[in-house]
PDB file of N, CA and C in Angstrom:
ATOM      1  N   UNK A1134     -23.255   6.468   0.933  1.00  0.00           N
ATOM      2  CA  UNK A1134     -22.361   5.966   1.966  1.00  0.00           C
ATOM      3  C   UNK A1134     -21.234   5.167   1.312  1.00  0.00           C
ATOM      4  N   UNK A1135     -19.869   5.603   1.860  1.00  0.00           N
ATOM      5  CA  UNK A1135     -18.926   4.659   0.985  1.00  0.00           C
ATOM      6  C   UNK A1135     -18.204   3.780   1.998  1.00  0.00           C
ATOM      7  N   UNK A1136     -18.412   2.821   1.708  1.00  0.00           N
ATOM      8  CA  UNK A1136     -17.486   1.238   1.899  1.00  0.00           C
ATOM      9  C   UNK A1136     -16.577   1.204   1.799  1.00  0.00           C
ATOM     10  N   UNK A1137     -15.617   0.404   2.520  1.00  0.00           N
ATOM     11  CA  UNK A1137     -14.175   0.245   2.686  1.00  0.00           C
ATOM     12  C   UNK A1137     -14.180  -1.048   2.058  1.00  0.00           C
ATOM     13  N   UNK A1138     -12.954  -1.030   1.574  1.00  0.00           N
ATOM     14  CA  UNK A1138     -12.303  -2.260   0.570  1.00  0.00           C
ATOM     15  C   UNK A1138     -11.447  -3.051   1.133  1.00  0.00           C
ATOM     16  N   UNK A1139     -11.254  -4.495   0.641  1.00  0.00           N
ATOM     17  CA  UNK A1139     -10.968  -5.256   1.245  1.00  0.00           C
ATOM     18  C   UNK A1139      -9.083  -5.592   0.383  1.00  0.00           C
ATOM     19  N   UNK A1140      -8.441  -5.457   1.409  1.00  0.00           N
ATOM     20  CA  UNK A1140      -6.935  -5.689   1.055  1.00  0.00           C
ATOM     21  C   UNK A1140      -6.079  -6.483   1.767  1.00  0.00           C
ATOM     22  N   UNK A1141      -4.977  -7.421   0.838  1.00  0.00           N
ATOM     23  CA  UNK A1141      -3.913  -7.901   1.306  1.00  0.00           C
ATOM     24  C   UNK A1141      -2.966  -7.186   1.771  1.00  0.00           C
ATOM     25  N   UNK A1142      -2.498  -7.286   3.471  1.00  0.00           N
ATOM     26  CA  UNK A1142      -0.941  -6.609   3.668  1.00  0.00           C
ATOM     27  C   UNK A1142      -0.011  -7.241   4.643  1.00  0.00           C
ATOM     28  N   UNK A1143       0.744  -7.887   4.059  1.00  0.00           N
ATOM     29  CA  UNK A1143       2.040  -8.598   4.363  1.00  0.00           C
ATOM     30  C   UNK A1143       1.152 -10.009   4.742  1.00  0.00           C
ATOM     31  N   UNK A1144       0.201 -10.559   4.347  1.00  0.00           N
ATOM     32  CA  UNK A1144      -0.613 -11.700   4.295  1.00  0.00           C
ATOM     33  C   UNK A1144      -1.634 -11.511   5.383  1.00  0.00           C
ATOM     34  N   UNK A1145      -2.326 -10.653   5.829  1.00  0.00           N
ATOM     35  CA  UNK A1145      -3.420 -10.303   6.470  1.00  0.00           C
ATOM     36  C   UNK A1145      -4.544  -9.490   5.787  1.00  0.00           C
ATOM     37  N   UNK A1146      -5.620  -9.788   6.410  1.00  0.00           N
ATOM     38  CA  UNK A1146      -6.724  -9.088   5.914  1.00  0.00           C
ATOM     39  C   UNK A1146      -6.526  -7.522   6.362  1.00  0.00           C
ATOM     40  N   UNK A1147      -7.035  -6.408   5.643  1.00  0.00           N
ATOM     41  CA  UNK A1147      -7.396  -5.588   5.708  1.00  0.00           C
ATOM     42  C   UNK A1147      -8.335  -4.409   5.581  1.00  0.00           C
ATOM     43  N   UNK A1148      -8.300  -3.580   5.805  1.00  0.00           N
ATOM     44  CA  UNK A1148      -9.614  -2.874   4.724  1.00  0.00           C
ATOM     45  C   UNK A1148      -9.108  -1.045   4.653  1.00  0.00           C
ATOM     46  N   UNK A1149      -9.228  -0.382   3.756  1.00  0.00           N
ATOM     47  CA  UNK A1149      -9.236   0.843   3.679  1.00  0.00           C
ATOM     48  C   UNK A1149     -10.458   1.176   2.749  1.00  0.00           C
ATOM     49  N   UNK A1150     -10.459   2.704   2.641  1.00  0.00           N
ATOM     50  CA  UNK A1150     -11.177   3.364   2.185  1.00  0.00           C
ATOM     51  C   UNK A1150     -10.758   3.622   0.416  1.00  0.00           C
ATOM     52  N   UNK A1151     -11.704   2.997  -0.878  1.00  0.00           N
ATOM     53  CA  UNK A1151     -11.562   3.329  -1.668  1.00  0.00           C
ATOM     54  C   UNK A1151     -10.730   4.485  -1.940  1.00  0.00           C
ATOM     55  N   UNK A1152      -9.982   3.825  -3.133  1.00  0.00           N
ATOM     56  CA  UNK A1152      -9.598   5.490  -4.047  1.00  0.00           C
ATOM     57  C   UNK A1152      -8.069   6.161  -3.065  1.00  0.00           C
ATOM     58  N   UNK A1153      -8.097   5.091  -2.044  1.00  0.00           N
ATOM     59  CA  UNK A1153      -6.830   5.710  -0.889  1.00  0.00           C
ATOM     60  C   UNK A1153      -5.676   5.524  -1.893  1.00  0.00           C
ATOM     61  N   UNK A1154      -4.473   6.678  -1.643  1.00  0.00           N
ATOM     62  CA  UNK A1154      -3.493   6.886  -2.853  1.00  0.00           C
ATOM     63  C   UNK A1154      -2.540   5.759  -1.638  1.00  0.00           C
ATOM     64  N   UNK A1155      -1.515   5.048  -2.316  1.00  0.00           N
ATOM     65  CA  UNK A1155      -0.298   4.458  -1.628  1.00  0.00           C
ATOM     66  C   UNK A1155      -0.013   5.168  -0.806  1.00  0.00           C
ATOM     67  N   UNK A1156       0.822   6.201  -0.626  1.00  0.00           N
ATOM     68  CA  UNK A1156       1.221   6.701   0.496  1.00  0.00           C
ATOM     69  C   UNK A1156       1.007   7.376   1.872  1.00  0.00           C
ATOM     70  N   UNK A1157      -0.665   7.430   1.016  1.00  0.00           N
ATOM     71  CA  UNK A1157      -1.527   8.185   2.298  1.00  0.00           C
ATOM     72  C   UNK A1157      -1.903   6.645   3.012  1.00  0.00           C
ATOM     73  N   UNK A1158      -2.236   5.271   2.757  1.00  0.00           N
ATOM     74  CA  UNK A1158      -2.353   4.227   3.392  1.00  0.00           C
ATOM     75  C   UNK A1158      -1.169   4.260   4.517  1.00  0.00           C
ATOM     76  N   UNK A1159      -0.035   3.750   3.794  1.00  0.00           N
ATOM     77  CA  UNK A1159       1.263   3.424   4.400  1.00  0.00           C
ATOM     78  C   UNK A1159       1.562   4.757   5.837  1.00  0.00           C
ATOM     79  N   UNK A1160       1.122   6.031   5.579  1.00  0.00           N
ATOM     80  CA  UNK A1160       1.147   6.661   6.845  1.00  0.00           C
ATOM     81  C   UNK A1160      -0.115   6.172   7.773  1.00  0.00           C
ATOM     82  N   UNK A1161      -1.294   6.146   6.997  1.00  0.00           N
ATOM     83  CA  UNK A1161      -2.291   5.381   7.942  1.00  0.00           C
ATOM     84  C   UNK A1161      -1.755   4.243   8.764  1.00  0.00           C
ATOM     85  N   UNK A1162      -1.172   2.950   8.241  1.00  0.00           N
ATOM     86  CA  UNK A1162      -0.946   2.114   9.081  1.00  0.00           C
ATOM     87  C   UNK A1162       0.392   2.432   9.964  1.00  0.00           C
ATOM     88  N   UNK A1163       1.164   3.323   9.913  1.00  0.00           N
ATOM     89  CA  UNK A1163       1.564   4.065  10.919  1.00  0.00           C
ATOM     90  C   UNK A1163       3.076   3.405  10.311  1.00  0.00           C
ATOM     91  N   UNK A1164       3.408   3.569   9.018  1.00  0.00           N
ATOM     92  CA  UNK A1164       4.863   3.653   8.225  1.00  0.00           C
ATOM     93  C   UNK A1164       5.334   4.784   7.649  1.00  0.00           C
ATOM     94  N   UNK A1165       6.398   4.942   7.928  1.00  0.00           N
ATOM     95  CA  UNK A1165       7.155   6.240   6.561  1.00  0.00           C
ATOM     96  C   UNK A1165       7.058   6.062   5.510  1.00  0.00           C
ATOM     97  N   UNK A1166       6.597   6.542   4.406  1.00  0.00           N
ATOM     98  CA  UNK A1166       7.040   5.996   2.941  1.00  0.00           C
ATOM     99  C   UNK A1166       7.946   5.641   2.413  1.00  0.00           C
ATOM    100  N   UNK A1167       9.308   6.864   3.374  1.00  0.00           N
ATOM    101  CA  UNK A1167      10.413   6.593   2.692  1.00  0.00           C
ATOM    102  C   UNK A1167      10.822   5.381   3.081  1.00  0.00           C
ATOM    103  N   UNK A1168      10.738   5.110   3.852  1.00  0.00           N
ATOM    104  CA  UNK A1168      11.735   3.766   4.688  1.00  0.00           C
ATOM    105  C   UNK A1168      10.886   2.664   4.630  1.00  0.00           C
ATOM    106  N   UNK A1169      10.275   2.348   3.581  1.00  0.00           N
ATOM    107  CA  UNK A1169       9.680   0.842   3.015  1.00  0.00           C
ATOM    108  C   UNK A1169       9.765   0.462   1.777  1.00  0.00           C
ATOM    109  N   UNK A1170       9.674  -0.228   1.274  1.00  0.00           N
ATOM    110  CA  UNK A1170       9.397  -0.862  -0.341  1.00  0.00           C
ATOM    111  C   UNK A1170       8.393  -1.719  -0.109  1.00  0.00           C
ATOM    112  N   UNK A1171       7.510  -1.713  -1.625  1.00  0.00           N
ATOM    113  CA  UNK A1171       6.356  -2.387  -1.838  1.00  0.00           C
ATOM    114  C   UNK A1171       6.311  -3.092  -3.027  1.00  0.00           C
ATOM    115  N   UNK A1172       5.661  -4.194  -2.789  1.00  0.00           N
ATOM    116  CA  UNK A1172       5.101  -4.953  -3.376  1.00  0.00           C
ATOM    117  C   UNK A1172       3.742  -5.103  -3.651  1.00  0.00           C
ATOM    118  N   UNK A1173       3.620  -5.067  -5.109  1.00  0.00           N
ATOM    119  CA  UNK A1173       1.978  -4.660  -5.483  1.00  0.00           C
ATOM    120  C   UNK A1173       1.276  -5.451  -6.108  1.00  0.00           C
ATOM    121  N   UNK A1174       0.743  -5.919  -5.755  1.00  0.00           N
ATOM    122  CA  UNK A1174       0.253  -7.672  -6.840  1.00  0.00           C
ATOM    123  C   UNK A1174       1.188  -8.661  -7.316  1.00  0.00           C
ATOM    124  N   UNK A1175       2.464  -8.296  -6.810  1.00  0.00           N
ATOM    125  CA  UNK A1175       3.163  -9.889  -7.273  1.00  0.00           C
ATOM    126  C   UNK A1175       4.413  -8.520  -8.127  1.00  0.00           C
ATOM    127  N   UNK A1176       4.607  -7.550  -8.508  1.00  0.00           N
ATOM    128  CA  UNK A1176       5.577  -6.795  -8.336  1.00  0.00           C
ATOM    129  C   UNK A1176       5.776  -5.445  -8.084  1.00  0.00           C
ATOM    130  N   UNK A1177       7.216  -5.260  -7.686  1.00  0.00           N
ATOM    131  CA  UNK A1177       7.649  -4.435  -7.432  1.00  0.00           C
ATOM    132  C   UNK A1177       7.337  -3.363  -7.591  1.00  0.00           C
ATOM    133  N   UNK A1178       6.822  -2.375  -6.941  1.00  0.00           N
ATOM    134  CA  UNK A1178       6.411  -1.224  -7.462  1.00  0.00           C
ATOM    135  C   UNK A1178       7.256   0.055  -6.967  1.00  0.00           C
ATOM    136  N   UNK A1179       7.981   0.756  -7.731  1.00  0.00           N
ATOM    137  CA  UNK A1179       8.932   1.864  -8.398  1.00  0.00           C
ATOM    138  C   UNK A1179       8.466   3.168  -7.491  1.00  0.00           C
ATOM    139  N   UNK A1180       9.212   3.803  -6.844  1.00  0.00           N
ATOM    140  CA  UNK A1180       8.607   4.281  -5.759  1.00  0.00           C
ATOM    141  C   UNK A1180       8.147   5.735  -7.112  1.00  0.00           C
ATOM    142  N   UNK A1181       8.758   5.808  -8.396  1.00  0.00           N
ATOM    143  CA  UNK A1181       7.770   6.844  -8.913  1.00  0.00           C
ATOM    144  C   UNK A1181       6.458   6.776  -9.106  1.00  0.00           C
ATOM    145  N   UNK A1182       5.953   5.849  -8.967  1.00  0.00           N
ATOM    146  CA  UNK A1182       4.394   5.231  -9.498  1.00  0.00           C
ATOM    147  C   UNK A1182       3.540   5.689  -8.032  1.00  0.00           C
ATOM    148  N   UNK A1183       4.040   5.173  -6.732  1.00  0.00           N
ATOM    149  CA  UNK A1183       3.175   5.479  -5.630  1.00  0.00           C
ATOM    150  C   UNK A1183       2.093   6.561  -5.678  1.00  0.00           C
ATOM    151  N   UNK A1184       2.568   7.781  -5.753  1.00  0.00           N
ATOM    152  CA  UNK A1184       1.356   8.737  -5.720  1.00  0.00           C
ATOM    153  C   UNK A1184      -0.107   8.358  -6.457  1.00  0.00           C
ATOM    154  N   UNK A1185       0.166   8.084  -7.653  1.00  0.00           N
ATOM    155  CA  UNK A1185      -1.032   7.340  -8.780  1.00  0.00           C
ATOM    156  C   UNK A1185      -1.179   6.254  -8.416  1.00  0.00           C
ATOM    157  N   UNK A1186      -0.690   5.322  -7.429  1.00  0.00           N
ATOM    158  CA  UNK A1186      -1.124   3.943  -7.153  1.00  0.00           C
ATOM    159  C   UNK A1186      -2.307   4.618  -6.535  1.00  0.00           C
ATOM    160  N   UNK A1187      -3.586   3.789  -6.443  1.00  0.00           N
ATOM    161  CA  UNK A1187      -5.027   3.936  -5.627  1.00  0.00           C
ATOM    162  C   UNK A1187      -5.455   2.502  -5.478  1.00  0.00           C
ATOM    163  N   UNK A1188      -5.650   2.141  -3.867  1.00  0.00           N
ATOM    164  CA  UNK A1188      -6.009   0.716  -3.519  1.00  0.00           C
ATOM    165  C   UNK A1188      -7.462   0.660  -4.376  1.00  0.00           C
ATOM    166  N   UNK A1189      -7.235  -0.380  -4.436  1.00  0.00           N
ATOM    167  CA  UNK A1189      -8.908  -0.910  -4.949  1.00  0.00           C
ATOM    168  C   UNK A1189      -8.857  -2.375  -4.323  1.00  0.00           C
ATOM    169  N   UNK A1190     -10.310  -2.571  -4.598  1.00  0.00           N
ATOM    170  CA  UNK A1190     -10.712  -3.728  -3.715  1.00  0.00           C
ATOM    171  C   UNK A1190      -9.905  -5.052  -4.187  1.00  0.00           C
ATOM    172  N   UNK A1191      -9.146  -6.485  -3.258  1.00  0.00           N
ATOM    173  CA  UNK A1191      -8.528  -7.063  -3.729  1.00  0.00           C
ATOM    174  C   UNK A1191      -7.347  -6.925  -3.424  1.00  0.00           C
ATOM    175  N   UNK A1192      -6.605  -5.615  -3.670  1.00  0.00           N
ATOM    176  CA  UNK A1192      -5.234  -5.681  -3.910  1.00  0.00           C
ATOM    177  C   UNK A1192      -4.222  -6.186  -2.898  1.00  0.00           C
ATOM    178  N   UNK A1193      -3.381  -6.961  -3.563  1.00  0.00           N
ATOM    179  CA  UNK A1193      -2.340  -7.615  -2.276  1.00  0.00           C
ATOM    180  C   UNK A1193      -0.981  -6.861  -2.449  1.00  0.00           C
ATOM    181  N   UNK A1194      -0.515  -6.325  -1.040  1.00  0.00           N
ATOM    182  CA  UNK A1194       0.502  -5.821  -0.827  1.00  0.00           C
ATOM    183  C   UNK A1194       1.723  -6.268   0.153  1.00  0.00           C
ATOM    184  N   UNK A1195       2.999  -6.214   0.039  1.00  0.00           N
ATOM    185  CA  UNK A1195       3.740  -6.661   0.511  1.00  0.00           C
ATOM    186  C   UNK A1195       4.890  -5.596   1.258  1.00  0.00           C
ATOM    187  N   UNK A1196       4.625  -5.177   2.113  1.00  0.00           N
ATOM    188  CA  UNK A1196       5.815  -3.981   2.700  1.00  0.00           C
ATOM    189  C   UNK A1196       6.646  -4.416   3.246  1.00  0.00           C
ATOM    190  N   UNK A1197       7.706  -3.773   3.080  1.00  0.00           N
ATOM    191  CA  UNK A1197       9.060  -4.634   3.751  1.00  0.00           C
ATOM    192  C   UNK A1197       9.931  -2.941   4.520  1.00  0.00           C
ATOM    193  N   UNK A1198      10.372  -3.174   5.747  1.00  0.00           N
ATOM    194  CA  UNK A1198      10.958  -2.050   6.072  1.00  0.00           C
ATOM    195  C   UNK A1198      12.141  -1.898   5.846  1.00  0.00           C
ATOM    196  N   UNK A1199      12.619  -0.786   5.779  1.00  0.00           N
ATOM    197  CA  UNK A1199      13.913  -0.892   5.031  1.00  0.00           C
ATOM    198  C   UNK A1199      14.864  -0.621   6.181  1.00  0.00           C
ATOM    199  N   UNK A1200      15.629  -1.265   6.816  1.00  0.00           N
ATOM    200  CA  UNK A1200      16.527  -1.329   8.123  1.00  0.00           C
ATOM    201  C   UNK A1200      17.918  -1.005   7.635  1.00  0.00           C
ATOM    202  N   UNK A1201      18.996   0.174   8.558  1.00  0.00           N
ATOM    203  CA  UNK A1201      19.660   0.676   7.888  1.00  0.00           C
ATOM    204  C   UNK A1201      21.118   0.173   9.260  1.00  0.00           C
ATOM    205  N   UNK A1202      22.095  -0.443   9.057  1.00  0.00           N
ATOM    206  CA  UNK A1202      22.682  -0.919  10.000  1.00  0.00           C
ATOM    207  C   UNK A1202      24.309  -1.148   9.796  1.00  0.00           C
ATOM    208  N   UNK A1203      25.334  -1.720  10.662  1.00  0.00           N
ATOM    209  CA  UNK A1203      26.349  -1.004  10.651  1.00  0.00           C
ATOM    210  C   UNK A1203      27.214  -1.983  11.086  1.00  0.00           C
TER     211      UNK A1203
END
């Protein structure tokens, strides 16, 4: 039986499912990928890295939406 892990997002508790890749989370909690930036333990994380990012237990994240205006 596998356990869900315990995560920081935007300073709330959370939890997902081990081994979850970045971008498959960020559609879980019901975001675009494209239209956010993240913060991954204290930095910035390069939107080439996402796919190989995998939550693990602990990790604190910081999403910010990216608002496009005129």
């Amino acid at each position: 039986m596998t356990h869900s892990i315990r995560l920081q997002v935007n300073g709330e508790d959370k939890t997902c499912m081990p081994q979850t890749a970045l971008p498959a989370y960020l559609q879980q909690i019901g975001l675009n990928p494209r239209l956010v930036a993240v913060e991954y333990n204290g930095e910035i994380l390069h939107r080439q890295f996402w796919e190989t990012t995998y939550l693990k237990e602990g990790d604190r994240l910081e999403i910010v939406t990216i608002v496009g205006g005129g």
